[in-house]
mmCIF file of C-alpha atoms and ligand atoms in Angstrom:
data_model
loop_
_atom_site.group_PDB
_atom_site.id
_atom_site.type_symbol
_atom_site.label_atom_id
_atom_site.label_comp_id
_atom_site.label_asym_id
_atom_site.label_seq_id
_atom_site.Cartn_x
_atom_site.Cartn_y
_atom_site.Cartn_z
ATOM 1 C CA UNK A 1 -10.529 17.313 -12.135
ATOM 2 C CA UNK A 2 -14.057 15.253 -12.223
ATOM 3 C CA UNK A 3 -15.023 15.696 -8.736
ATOM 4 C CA UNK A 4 -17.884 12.876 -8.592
ATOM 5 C CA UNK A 5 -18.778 12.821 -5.255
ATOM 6 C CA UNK A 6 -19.821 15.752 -2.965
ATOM 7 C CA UNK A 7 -17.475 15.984 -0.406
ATOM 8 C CA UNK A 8 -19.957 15.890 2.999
ATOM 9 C CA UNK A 9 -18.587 15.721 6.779
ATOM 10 C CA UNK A 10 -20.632 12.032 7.137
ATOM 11 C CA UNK A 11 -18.862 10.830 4.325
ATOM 12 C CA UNK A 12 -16.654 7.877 5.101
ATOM 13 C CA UNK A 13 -13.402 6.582 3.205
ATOM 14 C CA UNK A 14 -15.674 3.356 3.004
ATOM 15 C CA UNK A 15 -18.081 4.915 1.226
ATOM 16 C CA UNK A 16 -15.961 7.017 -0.994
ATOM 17 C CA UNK A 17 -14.368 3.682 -2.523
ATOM 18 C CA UNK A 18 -17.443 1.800 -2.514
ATOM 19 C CA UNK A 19 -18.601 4.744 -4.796
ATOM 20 C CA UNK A 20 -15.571 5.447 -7.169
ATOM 21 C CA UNK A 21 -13.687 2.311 -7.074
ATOM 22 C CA UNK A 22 -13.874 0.823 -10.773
ATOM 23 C CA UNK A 23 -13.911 -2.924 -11.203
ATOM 24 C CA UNK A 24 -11.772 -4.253 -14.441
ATOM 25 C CA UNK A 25 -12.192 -7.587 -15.498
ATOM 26 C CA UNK A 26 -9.421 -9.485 -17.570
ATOM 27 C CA UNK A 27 -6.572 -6.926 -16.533
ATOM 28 C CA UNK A 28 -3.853 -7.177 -16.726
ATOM 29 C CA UNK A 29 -3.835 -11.248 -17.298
ATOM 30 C CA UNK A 30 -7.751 -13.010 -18.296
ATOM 31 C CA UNK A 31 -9.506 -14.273 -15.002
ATOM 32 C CA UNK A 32 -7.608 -10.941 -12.867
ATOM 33 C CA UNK A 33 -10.675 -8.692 -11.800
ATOM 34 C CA UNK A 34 -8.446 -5.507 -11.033
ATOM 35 C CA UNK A 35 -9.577 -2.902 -8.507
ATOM 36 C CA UNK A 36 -8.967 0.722 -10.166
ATOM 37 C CA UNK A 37 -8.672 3.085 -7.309
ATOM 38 C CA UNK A 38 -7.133 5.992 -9.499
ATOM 39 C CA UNK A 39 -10.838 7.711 -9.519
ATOM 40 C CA UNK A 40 -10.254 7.720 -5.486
ATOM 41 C CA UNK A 41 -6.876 9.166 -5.677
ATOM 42 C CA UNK A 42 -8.278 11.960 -8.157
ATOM 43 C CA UNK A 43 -11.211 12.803 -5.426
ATOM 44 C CA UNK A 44 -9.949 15.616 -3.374
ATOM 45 C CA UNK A 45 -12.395 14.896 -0.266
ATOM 46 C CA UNK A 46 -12.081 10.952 -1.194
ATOM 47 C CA UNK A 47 -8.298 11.041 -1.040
ATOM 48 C CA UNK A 48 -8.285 12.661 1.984
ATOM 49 C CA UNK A 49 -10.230 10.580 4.181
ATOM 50 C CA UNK A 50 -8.194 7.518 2.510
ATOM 51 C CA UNK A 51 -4.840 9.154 3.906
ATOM 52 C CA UNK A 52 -6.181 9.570 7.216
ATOM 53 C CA UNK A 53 -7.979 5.964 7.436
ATOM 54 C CA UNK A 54 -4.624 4.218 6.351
ATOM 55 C CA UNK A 55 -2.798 6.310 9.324
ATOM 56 C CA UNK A 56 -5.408 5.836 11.928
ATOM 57 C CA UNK A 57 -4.693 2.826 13.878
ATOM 58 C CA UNK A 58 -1.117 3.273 13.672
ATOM 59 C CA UNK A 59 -0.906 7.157 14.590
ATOM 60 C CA UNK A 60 2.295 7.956 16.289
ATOM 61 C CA UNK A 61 3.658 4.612 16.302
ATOM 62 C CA UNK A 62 5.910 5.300 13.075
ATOM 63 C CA UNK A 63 8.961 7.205 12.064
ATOM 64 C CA UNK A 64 9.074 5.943 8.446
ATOM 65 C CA UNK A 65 6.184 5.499 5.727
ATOM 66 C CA UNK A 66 7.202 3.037 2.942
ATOM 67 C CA UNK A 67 5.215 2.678 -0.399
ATOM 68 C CA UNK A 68 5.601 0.109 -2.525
ATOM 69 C CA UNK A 69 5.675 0.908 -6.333
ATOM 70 C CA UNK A 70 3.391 2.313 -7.955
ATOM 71 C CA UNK A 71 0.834 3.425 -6.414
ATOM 72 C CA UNK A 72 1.731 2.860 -2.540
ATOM 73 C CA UNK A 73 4.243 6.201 -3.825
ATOM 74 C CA UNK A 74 1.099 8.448 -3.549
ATOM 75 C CA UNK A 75 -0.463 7.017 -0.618
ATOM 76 C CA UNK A 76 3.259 6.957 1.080
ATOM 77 C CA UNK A 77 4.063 10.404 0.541
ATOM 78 C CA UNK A 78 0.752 11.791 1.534
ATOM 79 C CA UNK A 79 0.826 9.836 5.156
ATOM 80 C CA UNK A 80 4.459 10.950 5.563
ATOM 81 C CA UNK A 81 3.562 14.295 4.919
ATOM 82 C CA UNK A 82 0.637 14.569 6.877
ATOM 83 C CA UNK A 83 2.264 12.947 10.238
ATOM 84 C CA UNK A 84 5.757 14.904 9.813
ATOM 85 C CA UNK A 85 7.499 11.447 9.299
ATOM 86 C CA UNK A 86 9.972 10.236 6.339
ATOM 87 C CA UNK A 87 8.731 8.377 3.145
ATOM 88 C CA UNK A 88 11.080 5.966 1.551
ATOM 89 C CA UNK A 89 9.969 4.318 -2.146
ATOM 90 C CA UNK A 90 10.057 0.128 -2.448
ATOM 91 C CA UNK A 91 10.960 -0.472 -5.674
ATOM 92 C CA UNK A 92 11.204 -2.599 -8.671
ATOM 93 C CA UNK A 93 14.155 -4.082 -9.622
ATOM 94 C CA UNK A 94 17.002 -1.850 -11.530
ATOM 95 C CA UNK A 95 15.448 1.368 -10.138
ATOM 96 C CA UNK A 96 18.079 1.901 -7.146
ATOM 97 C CA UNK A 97 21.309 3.390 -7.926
ATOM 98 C CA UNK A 98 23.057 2.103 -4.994
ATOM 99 C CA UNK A 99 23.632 -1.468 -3.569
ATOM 100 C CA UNK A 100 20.166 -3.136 -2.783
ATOM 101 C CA UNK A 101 18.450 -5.431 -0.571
ATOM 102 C CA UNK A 102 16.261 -7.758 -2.927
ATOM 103 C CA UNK A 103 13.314 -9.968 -1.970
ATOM 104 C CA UNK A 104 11.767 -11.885 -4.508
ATOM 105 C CA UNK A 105 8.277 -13.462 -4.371
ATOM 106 C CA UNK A 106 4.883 -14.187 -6.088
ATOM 107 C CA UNK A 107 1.805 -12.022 -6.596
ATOM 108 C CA UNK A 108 -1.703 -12.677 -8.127
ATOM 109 C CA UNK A 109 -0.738 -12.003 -11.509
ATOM 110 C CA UNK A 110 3.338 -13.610 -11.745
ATOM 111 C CA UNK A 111 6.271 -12.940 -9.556
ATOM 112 C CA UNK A 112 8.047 -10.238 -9.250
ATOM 113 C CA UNK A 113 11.417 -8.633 -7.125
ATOM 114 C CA UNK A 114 11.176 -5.644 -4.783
ATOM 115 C CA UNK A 115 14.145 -3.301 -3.468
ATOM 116 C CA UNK A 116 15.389 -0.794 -1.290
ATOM 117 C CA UNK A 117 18.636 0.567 -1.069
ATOM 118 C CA UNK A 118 21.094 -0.760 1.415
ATOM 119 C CA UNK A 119 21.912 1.628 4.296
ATOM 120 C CA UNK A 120 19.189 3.542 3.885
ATOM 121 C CA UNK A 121 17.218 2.168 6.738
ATOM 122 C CA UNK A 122 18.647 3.303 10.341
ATOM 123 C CA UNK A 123 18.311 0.330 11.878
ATOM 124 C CA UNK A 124 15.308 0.442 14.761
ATOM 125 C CA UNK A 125 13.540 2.829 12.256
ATOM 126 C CA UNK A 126 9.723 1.998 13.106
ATOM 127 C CA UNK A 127 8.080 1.659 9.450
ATOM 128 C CA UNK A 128 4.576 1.582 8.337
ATOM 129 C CA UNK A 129 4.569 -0.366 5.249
ATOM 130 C CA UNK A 130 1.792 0.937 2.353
ATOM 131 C CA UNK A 131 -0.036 -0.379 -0.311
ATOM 132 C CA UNK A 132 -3.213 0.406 -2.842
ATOM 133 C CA UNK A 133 -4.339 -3.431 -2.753
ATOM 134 C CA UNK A 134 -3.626 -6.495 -0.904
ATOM 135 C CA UNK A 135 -4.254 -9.606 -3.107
ATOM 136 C CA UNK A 136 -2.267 -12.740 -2.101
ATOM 137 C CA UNK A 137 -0.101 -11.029 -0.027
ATOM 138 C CA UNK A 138 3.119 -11.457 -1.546
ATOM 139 C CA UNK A 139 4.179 -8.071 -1.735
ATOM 140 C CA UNK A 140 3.302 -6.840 1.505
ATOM 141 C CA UNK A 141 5.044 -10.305 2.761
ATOM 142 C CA UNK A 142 8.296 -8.827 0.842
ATOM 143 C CA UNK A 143 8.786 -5.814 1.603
ATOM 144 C CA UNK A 144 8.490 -6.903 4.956
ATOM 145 C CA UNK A 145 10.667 -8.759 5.045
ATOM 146 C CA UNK A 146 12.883 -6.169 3.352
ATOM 147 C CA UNK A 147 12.882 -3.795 6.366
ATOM 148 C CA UNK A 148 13.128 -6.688 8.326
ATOM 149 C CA UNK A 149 16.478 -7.386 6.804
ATOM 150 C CA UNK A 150 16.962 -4.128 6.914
ATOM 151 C CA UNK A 151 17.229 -3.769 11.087
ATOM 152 C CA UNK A 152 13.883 -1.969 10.760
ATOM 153 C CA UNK A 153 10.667 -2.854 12.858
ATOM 154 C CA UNK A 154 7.769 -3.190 10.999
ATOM 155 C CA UNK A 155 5.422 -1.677 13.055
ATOM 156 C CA UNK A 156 2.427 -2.881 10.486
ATOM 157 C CA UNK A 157 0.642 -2.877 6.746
ATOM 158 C CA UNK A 158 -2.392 -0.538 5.551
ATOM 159 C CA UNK A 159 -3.604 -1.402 2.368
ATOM 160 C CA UNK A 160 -6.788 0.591 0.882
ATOM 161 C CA UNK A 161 -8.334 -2.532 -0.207
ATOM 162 C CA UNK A 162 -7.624 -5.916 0.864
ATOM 163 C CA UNK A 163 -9.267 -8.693 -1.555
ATOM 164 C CA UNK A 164 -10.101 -11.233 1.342
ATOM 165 C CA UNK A 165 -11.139 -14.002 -0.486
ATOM 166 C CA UNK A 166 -7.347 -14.042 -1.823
ATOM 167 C CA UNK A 167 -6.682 -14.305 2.147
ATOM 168 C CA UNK A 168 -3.104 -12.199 1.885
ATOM 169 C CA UNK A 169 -3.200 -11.857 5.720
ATOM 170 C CA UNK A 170 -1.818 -15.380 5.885
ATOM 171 C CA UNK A 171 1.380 -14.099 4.246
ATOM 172 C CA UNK A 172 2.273 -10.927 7.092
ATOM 173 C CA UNK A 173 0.994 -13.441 9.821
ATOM 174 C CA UNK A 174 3.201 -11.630 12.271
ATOM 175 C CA UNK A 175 2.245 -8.078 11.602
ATOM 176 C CA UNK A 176 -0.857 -5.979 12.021
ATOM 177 C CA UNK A 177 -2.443 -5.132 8.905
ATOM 178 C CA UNK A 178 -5.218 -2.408 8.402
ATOM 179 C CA UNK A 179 -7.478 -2.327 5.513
ATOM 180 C CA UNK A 180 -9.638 0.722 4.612
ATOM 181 C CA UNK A 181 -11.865 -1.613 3.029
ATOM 182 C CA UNK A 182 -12.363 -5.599 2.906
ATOM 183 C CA UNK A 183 -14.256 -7.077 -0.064
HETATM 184 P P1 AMP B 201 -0.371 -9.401 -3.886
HETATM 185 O O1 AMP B 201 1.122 -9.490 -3.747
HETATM 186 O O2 AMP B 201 -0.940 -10.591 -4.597
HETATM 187 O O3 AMP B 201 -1.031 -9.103 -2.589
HETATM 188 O O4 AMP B 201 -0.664 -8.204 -4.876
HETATM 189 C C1 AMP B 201 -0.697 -6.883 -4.424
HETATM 190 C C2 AMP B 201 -0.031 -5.960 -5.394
HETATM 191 O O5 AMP B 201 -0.430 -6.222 -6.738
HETATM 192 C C3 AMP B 201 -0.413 -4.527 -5.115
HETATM 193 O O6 AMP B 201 0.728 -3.708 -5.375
HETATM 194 C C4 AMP B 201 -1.528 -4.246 -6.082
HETATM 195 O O7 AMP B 201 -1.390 -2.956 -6.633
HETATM 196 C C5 AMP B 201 -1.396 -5.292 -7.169
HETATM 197 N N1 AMP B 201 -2.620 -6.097 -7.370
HETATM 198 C C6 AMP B 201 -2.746 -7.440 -7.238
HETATM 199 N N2 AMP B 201 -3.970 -7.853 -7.529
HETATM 200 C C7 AMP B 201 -4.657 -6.744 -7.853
HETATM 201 C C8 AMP B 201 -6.012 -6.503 -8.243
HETATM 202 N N3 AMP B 201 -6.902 -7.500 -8.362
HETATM 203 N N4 AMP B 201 -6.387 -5.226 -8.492
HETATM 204 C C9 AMP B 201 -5.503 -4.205 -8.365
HETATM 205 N N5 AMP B 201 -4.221 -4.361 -8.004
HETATM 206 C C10 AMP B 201 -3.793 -5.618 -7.741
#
């Protein structure tokens, strides 16, 4: 593993993406500038003080972590892991095996369907919903709304990065959401 930046106790998660976030332009769609975090993820001391940014302002307010696919998986399991609380996978469609809850909705770059599975969610489960990037806001606003279905109480969003131009807040109006960064 590249380590590329020297892990130091004044280090902040803030800095770490600053540093090692990459900047794509015309993926996956022309005109989409998409934020690469993978270099972050692969940073030991960068990953690290990601997981415990995301958890920070919602520390010991959750029972359930949910990441939504991809890469809200790794940031999901880590948080669950490191607070001693479940982890539960929102997923495309045609994943689940079971009978699913479905939300559709739109996204920067098309629209798209999330699920969980159906009885999965104890209802009054307090879940912290995860993602790598909020962009317009549509698929924090879904899965949501998923748990809400659910019986769940959405306790609130952390995203890594939160594009705020693309003002995705406006879609999880009634939640709090935490971003590691805002750009
Ligand atoms: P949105 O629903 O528009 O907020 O889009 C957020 C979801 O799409 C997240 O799962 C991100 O991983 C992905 N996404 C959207 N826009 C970007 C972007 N510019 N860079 C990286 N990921 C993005």
């Amino acid at each position: 593993m590249n380590i590329s930046v020297p892990a130091g106790s004044d280090t902040t998660a803030q800095d770490y993406i600053e540093r090692l976030c990459l900047t794509v332009q015309d993926f996956p769609r022309p005109g989409i500038s998409f934020r690469d975090l993978t270099p972050v993820f692969g940073d030991p001391a960068a990953f690290r003080a990601v997981i415990d940014d995301l958890v920070r302002p919602f520390a010991g307010e959750f029972d359930l972590v949910a990441g939504i696919e991809a890469r809200g998986f790794l940031l999901a399991a880590a948080v669950a892991y490191a607070t001693g609380t479940g982890v539960m996978a929102v997923r495309k469609p045609g994943k689940l095996p079971r009978s699913v809850l479905s939300e559709s909705y739109s996204l920067e770059y098309g629209d798209a369907v999330l699920e969980i599975h159906q009885g999965d969610v104890v209802p009054g489960t307090r879940v912290l919903v995860l993602d790598d990037v909020l962009a317009t806001g549509g698929t924090l606003g879904a899965a949501t709304r998923l748990f809400e279905t659910a019986g769940a109480e959405v306790i609130g969003c952390a995203v890594v990065l939160e594009l705020a131009a693309l003002t995705g807040r406006a879609r999880v109006p009634r939640y709090r959401v935490h971003a590691t960064v805002s750009a």
